[in-house]
């Protein structure tokens, strides 16, 4: 997501919360079973519905995560700023454009092929090191490729606006 | 084999939401794992520290949950995660996931969790598209 980043107010709390967030998120991925690529694929494979072997767990995981996050957004809405930062770093991309649709389509193909997306791939370092590094390295290379491509495109077009990505 | 696991799915999903909530309420940051990870290379120095801490937390949290979780939730998927994929498949799918998440500016967490909760039109479109292509890919390639 494109976000404009704001300054940290309380560095120790800020960093402790980042670590805690990662730990809780990673634990949630493990408890829900989403760290198993096979379980993710058992959700995506809708052809399993006929044989009764389809696993709808991922839908429950997503729904619960969204509901809790909605609550957090409501809580945050009443605050002027976060506990440890100067302001909320709101995503500022608004339009539905080609990059979004094509990117999501490519992402889905990769996700379906492996049953891995970024969060679970990182959490899988717990037991699939070092082979998971192939996935993570390729993923970082792909991200960096897009970043470099965007920088070039921006430099070639006239400096109309300076958007921080 | 894995089967429907409603209890651990609900608890684990709520924990994922709590992680996202914490990063938003305390740090004011969107918990988008692809952005946090990709910005290790392309982001600014001031934000490198918390990003590395968040990323280190993911396998740490997973390890703790794999130790304790099965005793608490009977339907939690057993065993450690295994990839069971060829190196070529890992490289190819990783590249697609990286390019796609960067172009779409978000993945299953940024668009799927935060974006949907934030009622972002971009995220509803992204989730609809990547769910569709992922299902098609698994049905065609997998099975």
PDB file of C-alpha atoms in Angstrom:
ATOM      1  CA  UNK A   1       0.000   0.000   0.000  1.00  0.00           C
ATOM      2  CA  UNK A   2       1.169   3.501  -0.649  1.00  0.00           C
ATOM      3  CA  UNK A   3       1.488   5.364   2.592  1.00  0.00           C
ATOM      4  CA  UNK A   4       3.000   8.681   3.535  1.00  0.00           C
ATOM      5  CA  UNK A   5       5.097   7.974   6.556  1.00  0.00           C
ATOM      6  CA  UNK A   6       5.126  10.132   9.621  1.00  0.00           C
ATOM      7  CA  UNK A   7       7.600  10.558  12.419  1.00  0.00           C
ATOM      8  CA  UNK A   8       7.874   8.264  15.404  1.00  0.00           C
ATOM      9  CA  UNK A   9       6.992   9.959  18.698  1.00  0.00           C
ATOM     10  CA  UNK A  10       7.969   7.366  21.290  1.00  0.00           C
ATOM     11  CA  UNK A  11      10.718   5.265  19.681  1.00  0.00           C
ATOM     12  CA  UNK A  12      10.863   2.536  22.329  1.00  0.00           C
ATOM     13  CA  UNK A  13       7.108   1.986  22.414  1.00  0.00           C
ATOM     14  CA  UNK A  14       7.020   2.260  18.613  1.00  0.00           C
ATOM     15  CA  UNK A  15       9.581  -0.507  18.136  1.00  0.00           C
ATOM     16  CA  UNK A  16       8.180  -2.710  20.893  1.00  0.00           C
ATOM     17  CA  UNK A  17       4.725  -2.485  19.324  1.00  0.00           C
ATOM     18  CA  UNK A  18       6.116  -3.360  15.886  1.00  0.00           C
ATOM     19  CA  UNK A  19       7.732  -6.502  17.298  1.00  0.00           C
ATOM     20  CA  UNK A  20       4.607  -7.412  19.284  1.00  0.00           C
ATOM     21  CA  UNK A  21       2.444  -6.874  16.208  1.00  0.00           C
ATOM     22  CA  UNK A  22       4.638  -9.236  14.207  1.00  0.00           C
ATOM     23  CA  UNK A  23       4.590 -11.864  16.965  1.00  0.00           C
ATOM     24  CA  UNK A  24       0.792 -11.747  17.371  1.00  0.00           C
ATOM     25  CA  UNK A  25       0.260 -11.722  13.592  1.00  0.00           C
ATOM     26  CA  UNK A  26       2.647 -14.655  13.127  1.00  0.00           C
ATOM     27  CA  UNK A  27       1.019 -16.598  15.973  1.00  0.00           C
ATOM     28  CA  UNK A  28      -2.377 -15.963  14.378  1.00  0.00           C
ATOM     29  CA  UNK A  29      -1.119 -17.320  11.060  1.00  0.00           C
ATOM     30  CA  UNK A  30       0.075 -20.478  12.815  1.00  0.00           C
ATOM     31  CA  UNK A  31      -3.037 -21.012  14.968  1.00  0.00           C
ATOM     32  CA  UNK A  32      -5.295 -20.526  11.950  1.00  0.00           C
ATOM     33  CA  UNK A  33      -3.218 -22.966   9.909  1.00  0.00           C
ATOM     34  CA  UNK A  34      -2.525 -20.369   7.234  1.00  0.00           C
ATOM     35  CA  UNK A  35       1.215 -21.042   7.479  1.00  0.00           C
ATOM     36  CA  UNK A  36       0.564 -24.353   5.696  1.00  0.00           C
ATOM     37  CA  UNK A  37       0.542 -23.757   1.919  1.00  0.00           C
ATOM     38  CA  UNK A  38      -1.497 -26.939   1.480  1.00  0.00           C
ATOM     39  CA  UNK A  39      -4.262 -25.597   3.720  1.00  0.00           C
ATOM     40  CA  UNK A  40      -4.403 -22.325   1.778  1.00  0.00           C
ATOM     41  CA  UNK A  41      -4.651 -24.293  -1.470  1.00  0.00           C
ATOM     42  CA  UNK A  42      -7.394 -26.458   0.016  1.00  0.00           C
ATOM     43  CA  UNK A  43      -9.416 -23.237   0.304  1.00  0.00           C
ATOM     44  CA  UNK A  44      -8.538 -21.866  -3.133  1.00  0.00           C
ATOM     45  CA  UNK A  45      -9.296 -25.170  -4.849  1.00  0.00           C
ATOM     46  CA  UNK A  46     -13.028 -24.775  -5.309  1.00  0.00           C
ATOM     47  CA  UNK A  47     -13.131 -27.960  -7.383  1.00  0.00           C
ATOM     48  CA  UNK A  48     -12.916 -29.804  -4.055  1.00  0.00           C
ATOM     49  CA  UNK A  49     -16.464 -28.710  -3.210  1.00  0.00           C
ATOM     50  CA  UNK A  50     -17.902 -31.555  -5.277  1.00  0.00           C
ATOM     51  CA  UNK A  51     -16.024 -34.209  -3.325  1.00  0.00           C
ATOM     52  CA  UNK A  52     -16.793 -32.512  -0.001  1.00  0.00           C
ATOM     53  CA  UNK A  53     -13.099 -31.934   0.714  1.00  0.00           C
ATOM     54  CA  UNK A  54     -13.104 -28.166   0.328  1.00  0.00           C
ATOM     55  CA  UNK A  55     -11.696 -26.311   3.371  1.00  0.00           C
ATOM     56  CA  UNK A  56     -13.464 -22.967   3.958  1.00  0.00           C
ATOM     57  CA  UNK A  57     -11.254 -22.084   6.976  1.00  0.00           C
ATOM     58  CA  UNK A  58      -9.483 -19.204   5.186  1.00  0.00           C
ATOM     59  CA  UNK A  59     -12.780 -17.345   4.808  1.00  0.00           C
ATOM     60  CA  UNK A  60     -13.323 -17.469   8.584  1.00  0.00           C
ATOM     61  CA  UNK A  61      -9.742 -16.328   9.200  1.00  0.00           C
ATOM     62  CA  UNK A  62     -10.165 -13.358   6.866  1.00  0.00           C
ATOM     63  CA  UNK A  63     -13.584 -12.436   8.226  1.00  0.00           C
ATOM     64  CA  UNK A  64     -12.416 -12.459  11.853  1.00  0.00           C
ATOM     65  CA  UNK A  65      -9.285 -10.448  11.032  1.00  0.00           C
ATOM     66  CA  UNK A  66     -11.369  -7.865   9.152  1.00  0.00           C
ATOM     67  CA  UNK A  67     -13.919  -7.546  11.979  1.00  0.00           C
ATOM     68  CA  UNK A  68     -11.232  -6.982  14.638  1.00  0.00           C
ATOM     69  CA  UNK A  69      -9.461  -4.477  12.376  1.00  0.00           C
ATOM     70  CA  UNK A  70     -12.738  -2.607  11.823  1.00  0.00           C
ATOM     71  CA  UNK A  71     -13.025  -2.240  15.598  1.00  0.00           C
ATOM     72  CA  UNK A  72      -9.466  -0.935  15.771  1.00  0.00           C
ATOM     73  CA  UNK A  73     -10.188   1.602  13.042  1.00  0.00           C
ATOM     74  CA  UNK A  74     -13.178   2.876  15.029  1.00  0.00           C
ATOM     75  CA  UNK A  75     -11.064   3.195  18.176  1.00  0.00           C
ATOM     76  CA  UNK A  76      -8.334   4.990  16.238  1.00  0.00           C
ATOM     77  CA  UNK A  77     -10.875   7.295  14.639  1.00  0.00           C
ATOM     78  CA  UNK A  78     -11.564   8.871  18.015  1.00  0.00           C
ATOM     79  CA  UNK A  79      -7.887   9.640  18.566  1.00  0.00           C
ATOM     80  CA  UNK A  80      -6.047  12.533  16.951  1.00  0.00           C
ATOM     81  CA  UNK A  81      -2.872  10.519  16.590  1.00  0.00           C
ATOM     82  CA  UNK A  82      -1.432   7.060  17.289  1.00  0.00           C
ATOM     83  CA  UNK A  83       0.113   6.345  20.709  1.00  0.00           C
ATOM     84  CA  UNK A  84       3.684   6.340  19.394  1.00  0.00           C
ATOM     85  CA  UNK A  85       3.661   8.311  16.125  1.00  0.00           C
ATOM     86  CA  UNK A  86       2.945  11.871  15.021  1.00  0.00           C
ATOM     87  CA  UNK A  87      -0.035  10.872  12.865  1.00  0.00           C
ATOM     88  CA  UNK A  88      -1.735   7.985  11.100  1.00  0.00           C
ATOM     89  CA  UNK A  89       0.005   7.037   7.835  1.00  0.00           C
ATOM     90  CA  UNK A  90      -3.062   6.778   5.622  1.00  0.00           C
ATOM     91  CA  UNK A  91      -2.738   5.000   2.290  1.00  0.00           C
ATOM     92  CA  UNK A  92      -3.060   7.772  -0.287  1.00  0.00           C
ATOM     93  CA  UNK A  93      -3.666   5.817  -3.475  1.00  0.00           C
ATOM     94  CA  UNK A  94      -7.359   6.268  -4.259  1.00  0.00           C
ATOM     95  CA  UNK A  95      -8.071   5.385  -7.865  1.00  0.00           C
ATOM     96  CA  UNK A  96      -8.685   1.912  -9.198  1.00  0.00           C
ATOM     97  CA  UNK A  97      -6.142   1.762 -12.020  1.00  0.00           C
ATOM     98  CA  UNK A  98      -4.454  -0.722 -14.329  1.00  0.00           C
ATOM     99  CA  UNK A  99      -1.530  -1.270 -11.984  1.00  0.00           C
ATOM    100  CA  UNK A 100      -3.898  -2.334  -9.209  1.00  0.00           C
ATOM    101  CA  UNK A 101      -5.868  -4.780 -11.342  1.00  0.00           C
ATOM    102  CA  UNK A 102      -2.899  -6.256 -13.216  1.00  0.00           C
ATOM    103  CA  UNK A 103      -0.849  -6.432 -10.020  1.00  0.00           C
ATOM    104  CA  UNK A 104      -3.622  -8.202  -8.128  1.00  0.00           C
ATOM    105  CA  UNK A 105      -4.075 -10.648 -11.015  1.00  0.00           C
ATOM    106  CA  UNK A 106      -0.344 -11.490 -11.071  1.00  0.00           C
ATOM    107  CA  UNK A 107      -0.292 -11.748  -7.274  1.00  0.00           C
ATOM    108  CA  UNK A 108      -3.176 -14.211  -7.331  1.00  0.00           C
ATOM    109  CA  UNK A 109      -1.440 -16.453  -9.864  1.00  0.00           C
ATOM    110  CA  UNK A 110       1.706 -16.597  -7.711  1.00  0.00           C
ATOM    111  CA  UNK A 111      -0.360 -17.148  -4.566  1.00  0.00           C
ATOM    112  CA  UNK A 112      -2.288 -19.982  -6.210  1.00  0.00           C
ATOM    113  CA  UNK A 113       0.821 -21.672  -7.619  1.00  0.00           C
ATOM    114  CA  UNK A 114       2.572 -21.947  -4.251  1.00  0.00           C
ATOM    115  CA  UNK A 115      -0.143 -21.380  -1.661  1.00  0.00           C
ATOM    116  CA  UNK A 116       2.185 -18.746  -0.203  1.00  0.00           C
ATOM    117  CA  UNK A 117       1.704 -15.019   0.272  1.00  0.00           C
ATOM    118  CA  UNK A 118       4.126 -12.624   2.022  1.00  0.00           C
ATOM    119  CA  UNK A 119       3.001 -13.036   5.663  1.00  0.00           C
ATOM    120  CA  UNK A 120       2.902 -16.840   5.784  1.00  0.00           C
ATOM    121  CA  UNK A 121       6.109 -17.062   3.691  1.00  0.00           C
ATOM    122  CA  UNK A 122       7.960 -15.045   6.353  1.00  0.00           C
ATOM    123  CA  UNK A 123       6.344 -16.975   9.225  1.00  0.00           C
ATOM    124  CA  UNK A 124       7.380 -20.212   7.485  1.00  0.00           C
ATOM    125  CA  UNK A 125      11.012 -19.324   8.225  1.00  0.00           C
ATOM    126  CA  UNK A 126      10.194 -21.197  11.449  1.00  0.00           C
ATOM    127  CA  UNK A 127      10.490 -24.612   9.822  1.00  0.00           C
ATOM    128  CA  UNK A 128      11.244 -24.287   6.105  1.00  0.00           C
ATOM    129  CA  UNK A 129      14.573 -22.475   6.285  1.00  0.00           C
ATOM    130  CA  UNK A 130      16.553 -22.358   4.000  1.00  0.00           C
ATOM    131  CA  UNK A 131      14.354 -23.386   1.041  1.00  0.00           C
ATOM    132  CA  UNK A 132      11.797 -20.640   1.792  1.00  0.00           C
ATOM    133  CA  UNK A 133      14.604 -18.157   1.060  1.00  0.00           C
ATOM    134  CA  UNK A 134      14.143 -18.962  -2.641  1.00  0.00           C
ATOM    135  CA  UNK A 135      10.566 -17.694  -2.452  1.00  0.00           C
ATOM    136  CA  UNK A 136      11.433 -14.701  -0.234  1.00  0.00           C
ATOM    137  CA  UNK A 137      14.427 -13.733  -2.365  1.00  0.00           C
ATOM    138  CA  UNK A 138      12.429 -13.913  -5.586  1.00  0.00           C
ATOM    139  CA  UNK A 139       9.609 -11.954  -3.947  1.00  0.00           C
ATOM    140  CA  UNK A 140      11.976  -9.191  -2.828  1.00  0.00           C
ATOM    141  CA  UNK A 141      13.524  -9.137  -6.310  1.00  0.00           C
ATOM    142  CA  UNK A 142      10.081  -8.748  -7.886  1.00  0.00           C
ATOM    143  CA  UNK A 143       9.182  -5.907  -5.519  1.00  0.00           C
ATOM    144  CA  UNK A 144      12.474  -4.146  -6.146  1.00  0.00           C
ATOM    145  CA  UNK A 145      11.993  -4.548  -9.900  1.00  0.00           C
ATOM    146  CA  UNK A 146       8.658  -2.711  -9.712  1.00  0.00           C
ATOM    147  CA  UNK A 147      10.172  -0.047  -7.475  1.00  0.00           C
ATOM    148  CA  UNK A 148      13.017   0.630  -9.920  1.00  0.00           C
ATOM    149  CA  UNK A 149      10.578   0.636 -12.836  1.00  0.00           C
ATOM    150  CA  UNK A 150       8.424   3.227 -11.045  1.00  0.00           C
ATOM    151  CA  UNK A 151      11.432   5.439 -10.263  1.00  0.00           C
ATOM    152  CA  UNK A 152      12.448   5.374 -13.926  1.00  0.00           C
ATOM    153  CA  UNK A 153       8.960   6.107 -15.164  1.00  0.00           C
ATOM    154  CA  UNK A 154       8.740   9.058 -12.788  1.00  0.00           C
ATOM    155  CA  UNK A 155      12.101  10.449 -13.836  1.00  0.00           C
ATOM    156  CA  UNK A 156      11.181  10.230 -17.503  1.00  0.00           C
ATOM    157  CA  UNK A 157       7.873  11.998 -17.089  1.00  0.00           C
ATOM    158  CA  UNK A 158       8.192  15.662 -16.165  1.00  0.00           C
ATOM    159  CA  UNK A 159       8.478  16.314 -12.422  1.00  0.00           C
ATOM    160  CA  UNK A 160       4.828  17.260 -12.066  1.00  0.00           C
ATOM    161  CA  UNK A 161       4.459  15.936  -8.564  1.00  0.00           C
ATOM    162  CA  UNK A 162       6.706  14.356  -6.003  1.00  0.00           C
ATOM    163  CA  UNK A 163       4.788  11.459  -4.537  1.00  0.00           C
ATOM    164  CA  UNK A 164       6.481   9.384  -1.920  1.00  0.00           C
ATOM    165  CA  UNK A 165       5.833   5.703  -2.463  1.00  0.00           C
TER     166      UNK A 165
ATOM    167  CA  UNK B   1      -4.353 -33.852   5.643  1.00  0.00           C
ATOM    168  CA  UNK B   2      -6.029 -30.596   6.466  1.00  0.00           C
ATOM    169  CA  UNK B   3      -9.722 -30.152   7.029  1.00  0.00           C
ATOM    170  CA  UNK B   4     -12.196 -27.498   8.047  1.00  0.00           C
ATOM    171  CA  UNK B   5     -11.013 -25.992  11.347  1.00  0.00           C
ATOM    172  CA  UNK B   6     -13.539 -23.340  12.405  1.00  0.00           C
ATOM    173  CA  UNK B   7     -12.342 -22.774  15.994  1.00  0.00           C
ATOM    174  CA  UNK B   8      -8.641 -22.299  15.287  1.00  0.00           C
ATOM    175  CA  UNK B   9      -9.516 -20.319  12.155  1.00  0.00           C
ATOM    176  CA  UNK B  10     -11.646 -17.883  14.162  1.00  0.00           C
ATOM    177  CA  UNK B  11      -9.092 -17.545  16.980  1.00  0.00           C
ATOM    178  CA  UNK B  12      -6.142 -17.243  14.592  1.00  0.00           C
ATOM    179  CA  UNK B  13      -8.010 -14.751  12.427  1.00  0.00           C
ATOM    180  CA  UNK B  14      -8.814 -12.636  15.469  1.00  0.00           C
ATOM    181  CA  UNK B  15      -5.124 -12.702  16.444  1.00  0.00           C
ATOM    182  CA  UNK B  16      -4.142 -11.537  12.966  1.00  0.00           C
ATOM    183  CA  UNK B  17      -6.636  -8.706  13.395  1.00  0.00           C
ATOM    184  CA  UNK B  18      -5.123  -7.847  16.787  1.00  0.00           C
ATOM    185  CA  UNK B  19      -1.672  -7.601  15.213  1.00  0.00           C
ATOM    186  CA  UNK B  20      -3.026  -5.250  12.547  1.00  0.00           C
ATOM    187  CA  UNK B  21      -4.911  -3.267  15.223  1.00  0.00           C
ATOM    188  CA  UNK B  22      -1.817  -2.839  17.379  1.00  0.00           C
ATOM    189  CA  UNK B  23       0.304  -1.527  14.502  1.00  0.00           C
ATOM    190  CA  UNK B  24      -2.415   0.962  13.582  1.00  0.00           C
ATOM    191  CA  UNK B  25      -3.370   2.253  17.040  1.00  0.00           C
ATOM    192  CA  UNK B  26       0.166   2.464  18.448  1.00  0.00           C
ATOM    193  CA  UNK B  27       2.286   3.095  15.344  1.00  0.00           C
ATOM    194  CA  UNK B  28      -0.226   4.543  12.893  1.00  0.00           C
ATOM    195  CA  UNK B  29       1.082   2.149  10.238  1.00  0.00           C
ATOM    196  CA  UNK B  30      -0.847  -0.075   7.878  1.00  0.00           C
ATOM    197  CA  UNK B  31       0.013  -3.701   8.552  1.00  0.00           C
ATOM    198  CA  UNK B  32       0.695  -4.672   4.966  1.00  0.00           C
ATOM    199  CA  UNK B  33       3.312  -7.384   5.030  1.00  0.00           C
ATOM    200  CA  UNK B  34       4.333  -6.978   1.375  1.00  0.00           C
ATOM    201  CA  UNK B  35       4.926  -3.262   1.871  1.00  0.00           C
ATOM    202  CA  UNK B  36       6.777  -3.730   5.167  1.00  0.00           C
ATOM    203  CA  UNK B  37       8.984  -6.416   3.585  1.00  0.00           C
ATOM    204  CA  UNK B  38       9.560  -4.670   0.245  1.00  0.00           C
ATOM    205  CA  UNK B  39      10.405  -1.393   1.969  1.00  0.00           C
ATOM    206  CA  UNK B  40      13.441  -3.006   3.566  1.00  0.00           C
ATOM    207  CA  UNK B  41      15.091  -2.304   0.218  1.00  0.00           C
ATOM    208  CA  UNK B  42      13.142   0.662  -1.081  1.00  0.00           C
ATOM    209  CA  UNK B  43      12.034   2.452   2.097  1.00  0.00           C
ATOM    210  CA  UNK B  44      13.737   5.072   4.223  1.00  0.00           C
ATOM    211  CA  UNK B  45      16.342   4.356   6.882  1.00  0.00           C
ATOM    212  CA  UNK B  46      14.302   5.743   9.775  1.00  0.00           C
ATOM    213  CA  UNK B  47      11.731   2.979   9.249  1.00  0.00           C
ATOM    214  CA  UNK B  48      14.139   0.068   8.761  1.00  0.00           C
ATOM    215  CA  UNK B  49      14.302  -0.863  12.444  1.00  0.00           C
ATOM    216  CA  UNK B  50      10.614  -1.369  13.147  1.00  0.00           C
ATOM    217  CA  UNK B  51      10.144  -3.188   9.841  1.00  0.00           C
ATOM    218  CA  UNK B  52      12.871  -5.702  10.685  1.00  0.00           C
ATOM    219  CA  UNK B  53      11.383  -6.163  14.172  1.00  0.00           C
ATOM    220  CA  UNK B  54       7.902  -6.804  12.742  1.00  0.00           C
ATOM    221  CA  UNK B  55       9.301  -9.303  10.241  1.00  0.00           C
ATOM    222  CA  UNK B  56      11.363 -11.087  12.907  1.00  0.00           C
ATOM    223  CA  UNK B  57       8.209 -11.317  15.003  1.00  0.00           C
ATOM    224  CA  UNK B  58       6.355 -13.376  12.375  1.00  0.00           C
ATOM    225  CA  UNK B  59       8.372 -16.630  12.683  1.00  0.00           C
ATOM    226  CA  UNK B  60       8.820 -16.049  16.437  1.00  0.00           C
ATOM    227  CA  UNK B  61       5.063 -15.827  16.932  1.00  0.00           C
ATOM    228  CA  UNK B  62       4.522 -18.818  14.675  1.00  0.00           C
ATOM    229  CA  UNK B  63       7.046 -20.860  16.700  1.00  0.00           C
ATOM    230  CA  UNK B  64       5.324 -20.004  19.980  1.00  0.00           C
ATOM    231  CA  UNK B  65       1.907 -20.842  18.557  1.00  0.00           C
ATOM    232  CA  UNK B  66       3.133 -24.153  17.121  1.00  0.00           C
ATOM    233  CA  UNK B  67       4.413 -25.084  20.588  1.00  0.00           C
ATOM    234  CA  UNK B  68       1.395 -24.037  22.639  1.00  0.00           C
ATOM    235  CA  UNK B  69      -1.483 -23.910  20.164  1.00  0.00           C
ATOM    236  CA  UNK B  70      -2.238 -27.605  19.556  1.00  0.00           C
ATOM    237  CA  UNK B  71      -2.920 -28.098  23.287  1.00  0.00           C
ATOM    238  CA  UNK B  72      -5.405 -25.226  23.300  1.00  0.00           C
ATOM    239  CA  UNK B  73      -7.236 -25.734  20.020  1.00  0.00           C
ATOM    240  CA  UNK B  74      -8.138 -29.280  19.101  1.00  0.00           C
ATOM    241  CA  UNK B  75      -8.757 -28.481  15.432  1.00  0.00           C
ATOM    242  CA  UNK B  76      -5.480 -26.605  14.838  1.00  0.00           C
ATOM    243  CA  UNK B  77      -3.574 -27.976  11.843  1.00  0.00           C
ATOM    244  CA  UNK B  78      -0.969 -30.431  13.153  1.00  0.00           C
ATOM    245  CA  UNK B  79       2.744 -30.432  12.438  1.00  0.00           C
ATOM    246  CA  UNK B  80       5.254 -27.924  11.165  1.00  0.00           C
ATOM    247  CA  UNK B  81       4.751 -26.131   7.845  1.00  0.00           C
ATOM    248  CA  UNK B  82       6.317 -27.936   4.889  1.00  0.00           C
ATOM    249  CA  UNK B  83       6.759 -26.483   1.428  1.00  0.00           C
ATOM    250  CA  UNK B  84       6.903 -29.618  -0.713  1.00  0.00           C
ATOM    251  CA  UNK B  85       7.697 -27.615  -3.850  1.00  0.00           C
ATOM    252  CA  UNK B  86      10.486 -27.604  -6.396  1.00  0.00           C
ATOM    253  CA  UNK B  87      13.037 -24.761  -6.243  1.00  0.00           C
ATOM    254  CA  UNK B  88      11.792 -23.553  -9.649  1.00  0.00           C
ATOM    255  CA  UNK B  89       8.220 -23.294  -8.392  1.00  0.00           C
ATOM    256  CA  UNK B  90       9.340 -21.411  -5.275  1.00  0.00           C
ATOM    257  CA  UNK B  91      11.358 -18.950  -7.374  1.00  0.00           C
ATOM    258  CA  UNK B  92       8.655 -18.449  -9.991  1.00  0.00           C
ATOM    259  CA  UNK B  93       5.765 -18.024  -7.592  1.00  0.00           C
ATOM    260  CA  UNK B  94       7.821 -15.748  -5.332  1.00  0.00           C
ATOM    261  CA  UNK B  95       8.639 -13.501  -8.270  1.00  0.00           C
ATOM    262  CA  UNK B  96       4.963 -13.290  -9.291  1.00  0.00           C
ATOM    263  CA  UNK B  97       3.848 -12.580  -5.717  1.00  0.00           C
ATOM    264  CA  UNK B  98       6.503  -9.857  -5.381  1.00  0.00           C
ATOM    265  CA  UNK B  99       5.757  -8.129  -8.694  1.00  0.00           C
ATOM    266  CA  UNK B 100       2.009  -8.410  -8.172  1.00  0.00           C
ATOM    267  CA  UNK B 101       1.967  -7.121  -4.588  1.00  0.00           C
ATOM    268  CA  UNK B 102       4.218  -4.197  -5.502  1.00  0.00           C
ATOM    269  CA  UNK B 103       2.096  -3.209  -8.516  1.00  0.00           C
ATOM    270  CA  UNK B 104      -1.141  -3.552  -6.551  1.00  0.00           C
ATOM    271  CA  UNK B 105       0.465  -1.811  -3.539  1.00  0.00           C
ATOM    272  CA  UNK B 106      -0.709  -4.494  -1.160  1.00  0.00           C
ATOM    273  CA  UNK B 107      -1.313  -8.174  -0.591  1.00  0.00           C
ATOM    274  CA  UNK B 108      -3.576 -10.434   1.457  1.00  0.00           C
ATOM    275  CA  UNK B 109      -2.852  -8.372   4.591  1.00  0.00           C
ATOM    276  CA  UNK B 110      -2.734  -4.788   3.301  1.00  0.00           C
ATOM    277  CA  UNK B 111      -5.689  -5.131   0.932  1.00  0.00           C
ATOM    278  CA  UNK B 112      -7.269  -8.283   2.331  1.00  0.00           C
ATOM    279  CA  UNK B 113      -7.400  -7.345   6.021  1.00  0.00           C
ATOM    280  CA  UNK B 114      -6.715  -3.632   6.482  1.00  0.00           C
ATOM    281  CA  UNK B 115      -8.140  -2.433   3.177  1.00  0.00           C
ATOM    282  CA  UNK B 116     -11.411  -4.363   3.447  1.00  0.00           C
ATOM    283  CA  UNK B 117     -11.846  -3.222   7.076  1.00  0.00           C
ATOM    284  CA  UNK B 118     -11.176   0.337   5.909  1.00  0.00           C
ATOM    285  CA  UNK B 119     -13.861  -0.102   3.201  1.00  0.00           C
ATOM    286  CA  UNK B 120     -11.365   0.880   0.503  1.00  0.00           C
ATOM    287  CA  UNK B 121     -12.699   0.454  -3.031  1.00  0.00           C
ATOM    288  CA  UNK B 122      -9.176  -0.305  -4.281  1.00  0.00           C
ATOM    289  CA  UNK B 123      -8.906  -3.142  -1.785  1.00  0.00           C
ATOM    290  CA  UNK B 124     -12.285  -4.641  -2.668  1.00  0.00           C
ATOM    291  CA  UNK B 125     -11.191  -4.686  -6.317  1.00  0.00           C
ATOM    292  CA  UNK B 126      -7.754  -6.118  -5.467  1.00  0.00           C
ATOM    293  CA  UNK B 127      -9.176  -8.886  -3.261  1.00  0.00           C
ATOM    294  CA  UNK B 128     -11.795  -9.810  -5.863  1.00  0.00           C
ATOM    295  CA  UNK B 129      -9.173 -10.016  -8.598  1.00  0.00           C
ATOM    296  CA  UNK B 130      -6.498 -11.929  -6.699  1.00  0.00           C
ATOM    297  CA  UNK B 131      -9.001 -14.370  -5.219  1.00  0.00           C
ATOM    298  CA  UNK B 132     -10.317 -15.055  -8.737  1.00  0.00           C
ATOM    299  CA  UNK B 133      -6.918 -15.612 -10.345  1.00  0.00           C
ATOM    300  CA  UNK B 134      -5.697 -17.669  -7.363  1.00  0.00           C
ATOM    301  CA  UNK B 135      -8.756 -19.958  -7.519  1.00  0.00           C
ATOM    302  CA  UNK B 136      -8.349 -20.323 -11.295  1.00  0.00           C
ATOM    303  CA  UNK B 137      -4.656 -21.096 -10.918  1.00  0.00           C
ATOM    304  CA  UNK B 138      -5.186 -23.784  -8.279  1.00  0.00           C
ATOM    305  CA  UNK B 139      -8.130 -25.369 -10.098  1.00  0.00           C
ATOM    306  CA  UNK B 140      -6.210 -25.454 -13.395  1.00  0.00           C
ATOM    307  CA  UNK B 141      -2.702 -26.244 -12.112  1.00  0.00           C
ATOM    308  CA  UNK B 142      -3.436 -28.003  -8.850  1.00  0.00           C
ATOM    309  CA  UNK B 143      -6.062 -30.703  -8.302  1.00  0.00           C
TER     310      UNK B 143
END
